[in-house]
mmCIF file of C-alpha atoms in Angstrom:
data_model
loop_
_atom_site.group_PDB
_atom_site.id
_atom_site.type_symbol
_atom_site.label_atom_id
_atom_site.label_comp_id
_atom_site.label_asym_id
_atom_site.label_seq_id
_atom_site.Cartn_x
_atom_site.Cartn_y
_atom_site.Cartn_z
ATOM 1 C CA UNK A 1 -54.877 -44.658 41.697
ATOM 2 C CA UNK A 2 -51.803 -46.891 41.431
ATOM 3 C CA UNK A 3 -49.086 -45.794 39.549
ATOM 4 C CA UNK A 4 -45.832 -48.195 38.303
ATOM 5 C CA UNK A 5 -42.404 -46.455 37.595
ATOM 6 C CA UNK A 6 -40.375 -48.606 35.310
ATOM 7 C CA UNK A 7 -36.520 -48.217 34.019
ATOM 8 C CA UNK A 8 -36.230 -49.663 31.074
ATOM 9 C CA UNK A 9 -32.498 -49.865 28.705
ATOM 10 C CA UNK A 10 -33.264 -50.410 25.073
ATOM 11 C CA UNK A 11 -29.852 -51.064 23.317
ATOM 12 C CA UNK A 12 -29.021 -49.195 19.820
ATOM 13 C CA UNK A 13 -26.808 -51.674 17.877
ATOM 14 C CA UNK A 14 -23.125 -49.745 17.290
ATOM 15 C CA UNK A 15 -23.620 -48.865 13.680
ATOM 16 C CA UNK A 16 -26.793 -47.109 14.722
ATOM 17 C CA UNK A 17 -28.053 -43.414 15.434
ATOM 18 C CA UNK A 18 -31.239 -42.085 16.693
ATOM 19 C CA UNK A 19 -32.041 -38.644 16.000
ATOM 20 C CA UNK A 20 -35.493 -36.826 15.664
ATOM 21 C CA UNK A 21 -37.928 -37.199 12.791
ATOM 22 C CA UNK A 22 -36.723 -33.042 12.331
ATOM 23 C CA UNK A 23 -32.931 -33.707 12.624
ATOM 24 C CA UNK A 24 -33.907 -36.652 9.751
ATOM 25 C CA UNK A 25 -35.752 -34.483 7.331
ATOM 26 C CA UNK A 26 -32.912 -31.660 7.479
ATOM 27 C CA UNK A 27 -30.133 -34.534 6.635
ATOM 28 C CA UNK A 28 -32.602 -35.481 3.825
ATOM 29 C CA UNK A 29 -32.363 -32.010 2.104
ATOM 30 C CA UNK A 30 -29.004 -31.823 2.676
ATOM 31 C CA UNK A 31 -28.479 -34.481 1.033
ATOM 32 C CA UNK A 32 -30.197 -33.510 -1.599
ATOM 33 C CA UNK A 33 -29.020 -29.694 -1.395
ATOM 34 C CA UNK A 34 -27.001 -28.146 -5.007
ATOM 35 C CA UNK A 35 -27.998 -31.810 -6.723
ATOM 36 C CA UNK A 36 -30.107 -31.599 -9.921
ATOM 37 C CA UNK A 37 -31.557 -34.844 -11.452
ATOM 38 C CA UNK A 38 -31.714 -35.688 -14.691
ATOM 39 C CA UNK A 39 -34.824 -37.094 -16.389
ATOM 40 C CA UNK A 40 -33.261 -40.775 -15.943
ATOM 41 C CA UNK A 41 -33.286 -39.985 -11.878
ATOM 42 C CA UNK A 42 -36.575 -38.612 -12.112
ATOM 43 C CA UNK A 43 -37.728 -41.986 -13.652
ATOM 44 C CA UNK A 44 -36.452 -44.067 -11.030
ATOM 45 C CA UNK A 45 -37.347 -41.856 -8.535
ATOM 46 C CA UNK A 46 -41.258 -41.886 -9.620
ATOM 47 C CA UNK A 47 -41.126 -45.556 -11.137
ATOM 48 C CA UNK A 48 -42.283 -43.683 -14.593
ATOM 49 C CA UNK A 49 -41.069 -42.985 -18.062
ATOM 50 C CA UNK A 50 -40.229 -39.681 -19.674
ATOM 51 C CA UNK A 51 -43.263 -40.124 -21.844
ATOM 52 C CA UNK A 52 -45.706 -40.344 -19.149
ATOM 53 C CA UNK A 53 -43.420 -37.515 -16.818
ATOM 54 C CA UNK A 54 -44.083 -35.306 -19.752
ATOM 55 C CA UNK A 55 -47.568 -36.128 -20.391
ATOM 56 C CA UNK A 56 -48.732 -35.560 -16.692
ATOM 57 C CA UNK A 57 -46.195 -33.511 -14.495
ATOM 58 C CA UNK A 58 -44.012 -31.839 -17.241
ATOM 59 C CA UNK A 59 -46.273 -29.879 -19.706
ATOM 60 C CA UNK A 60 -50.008 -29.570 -18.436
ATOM 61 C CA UNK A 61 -50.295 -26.013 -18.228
ATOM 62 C CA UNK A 62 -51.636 -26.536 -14.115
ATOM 63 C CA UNK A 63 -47.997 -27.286 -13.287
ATOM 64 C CA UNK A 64 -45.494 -25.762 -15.709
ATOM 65 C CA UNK A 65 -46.049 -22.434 -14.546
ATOM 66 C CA UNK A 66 -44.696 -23.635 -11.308
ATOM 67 C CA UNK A 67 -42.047 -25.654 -12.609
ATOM 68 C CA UNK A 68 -40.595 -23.924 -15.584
ATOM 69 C CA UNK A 69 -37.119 -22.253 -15.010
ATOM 70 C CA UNK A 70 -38.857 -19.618 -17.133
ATOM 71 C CA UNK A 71 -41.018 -18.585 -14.609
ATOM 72 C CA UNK A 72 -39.231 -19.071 -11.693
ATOM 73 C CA UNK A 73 -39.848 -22.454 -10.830
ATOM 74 C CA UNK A 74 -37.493 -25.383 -10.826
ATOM 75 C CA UNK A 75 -37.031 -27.043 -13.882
ATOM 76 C CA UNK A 76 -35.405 -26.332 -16.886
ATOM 77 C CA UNK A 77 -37.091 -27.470 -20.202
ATOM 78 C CA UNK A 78 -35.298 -28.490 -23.125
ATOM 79 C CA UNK A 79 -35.321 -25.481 -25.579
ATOM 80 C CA UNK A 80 -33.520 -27.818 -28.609
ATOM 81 C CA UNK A 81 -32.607 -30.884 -29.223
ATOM 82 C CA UNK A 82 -30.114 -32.183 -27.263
ATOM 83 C CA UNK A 83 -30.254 -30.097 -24.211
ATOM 84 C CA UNK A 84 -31.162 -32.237 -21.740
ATOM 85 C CA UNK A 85 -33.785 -31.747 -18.640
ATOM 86 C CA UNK A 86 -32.678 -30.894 -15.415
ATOM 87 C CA UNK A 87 -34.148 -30.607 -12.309
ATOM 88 C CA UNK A 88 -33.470 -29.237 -8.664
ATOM 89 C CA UNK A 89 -33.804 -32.331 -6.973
ATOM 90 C CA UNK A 90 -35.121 -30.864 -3.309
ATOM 91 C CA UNK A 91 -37.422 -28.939 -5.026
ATOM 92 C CA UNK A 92 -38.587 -31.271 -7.417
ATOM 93 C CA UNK A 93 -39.104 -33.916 -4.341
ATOM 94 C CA UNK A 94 -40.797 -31.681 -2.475
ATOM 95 C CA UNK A 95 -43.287 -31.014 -5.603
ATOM 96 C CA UNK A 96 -44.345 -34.844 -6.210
ATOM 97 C CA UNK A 97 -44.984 -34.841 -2.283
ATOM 98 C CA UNK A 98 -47.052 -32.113 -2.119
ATOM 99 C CA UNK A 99 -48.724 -33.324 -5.233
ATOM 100 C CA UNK A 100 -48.717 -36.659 -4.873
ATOM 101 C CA UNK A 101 -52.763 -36.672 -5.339
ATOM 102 C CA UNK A 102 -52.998 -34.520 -8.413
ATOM 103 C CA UNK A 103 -50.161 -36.049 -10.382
ATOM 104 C CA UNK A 104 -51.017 -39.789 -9.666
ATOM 105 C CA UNK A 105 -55.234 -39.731 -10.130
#
């Protein structure tokens, strides 16, 4: 069998890094690490309104008892009006990934 060894330079432009898809996801929750959204971040972040948030991630029963402060999860639900929703955003991201299929059927 014949074999071909090649060198091969690739330039990275200046403003540039290239790190590993690991190294990326770790900068991503740090990023996102002590922030909490509020519902108008969750809405852009999901393309949605509160309505619809409410109707199929917020209150069925099948997610709430993951999500509600009040049960250890990772959202806190308005007890009154004029508290306002808030939401630990690494969490919560990692939530619509994981049920990305559920929430969207």
């Amino acid at each position: 069998m014949q074999q071909l060894t090649v060198q091969l330079s690739i330039p990275i432009p200046a403003g540039s890094v290239l790190i590993s898809r690991v190294e990326l996801e770790e900068l991503k929750k740090q990023e996102l690490s002590g922030v909490y959204w509020s519902m108008k971040d969750l809405e852009q972040r999901i393309n949605r309104k509160s309505e619809w948030i409410k109707e199929n991630i917020l209150y069925p029963s099948r997610f709430r008892k993951t999500l509600d402060v009040e049960q250890g999860g990772f959202v806190f639900y308005p007890k009154s009006k004029g508290q306002t929703w808030s939401f630990q955003a690494v969490k919560m991201a990692e939530f619509l990934d994981r049920h990305f299929a559920q929430i969207f059927k």
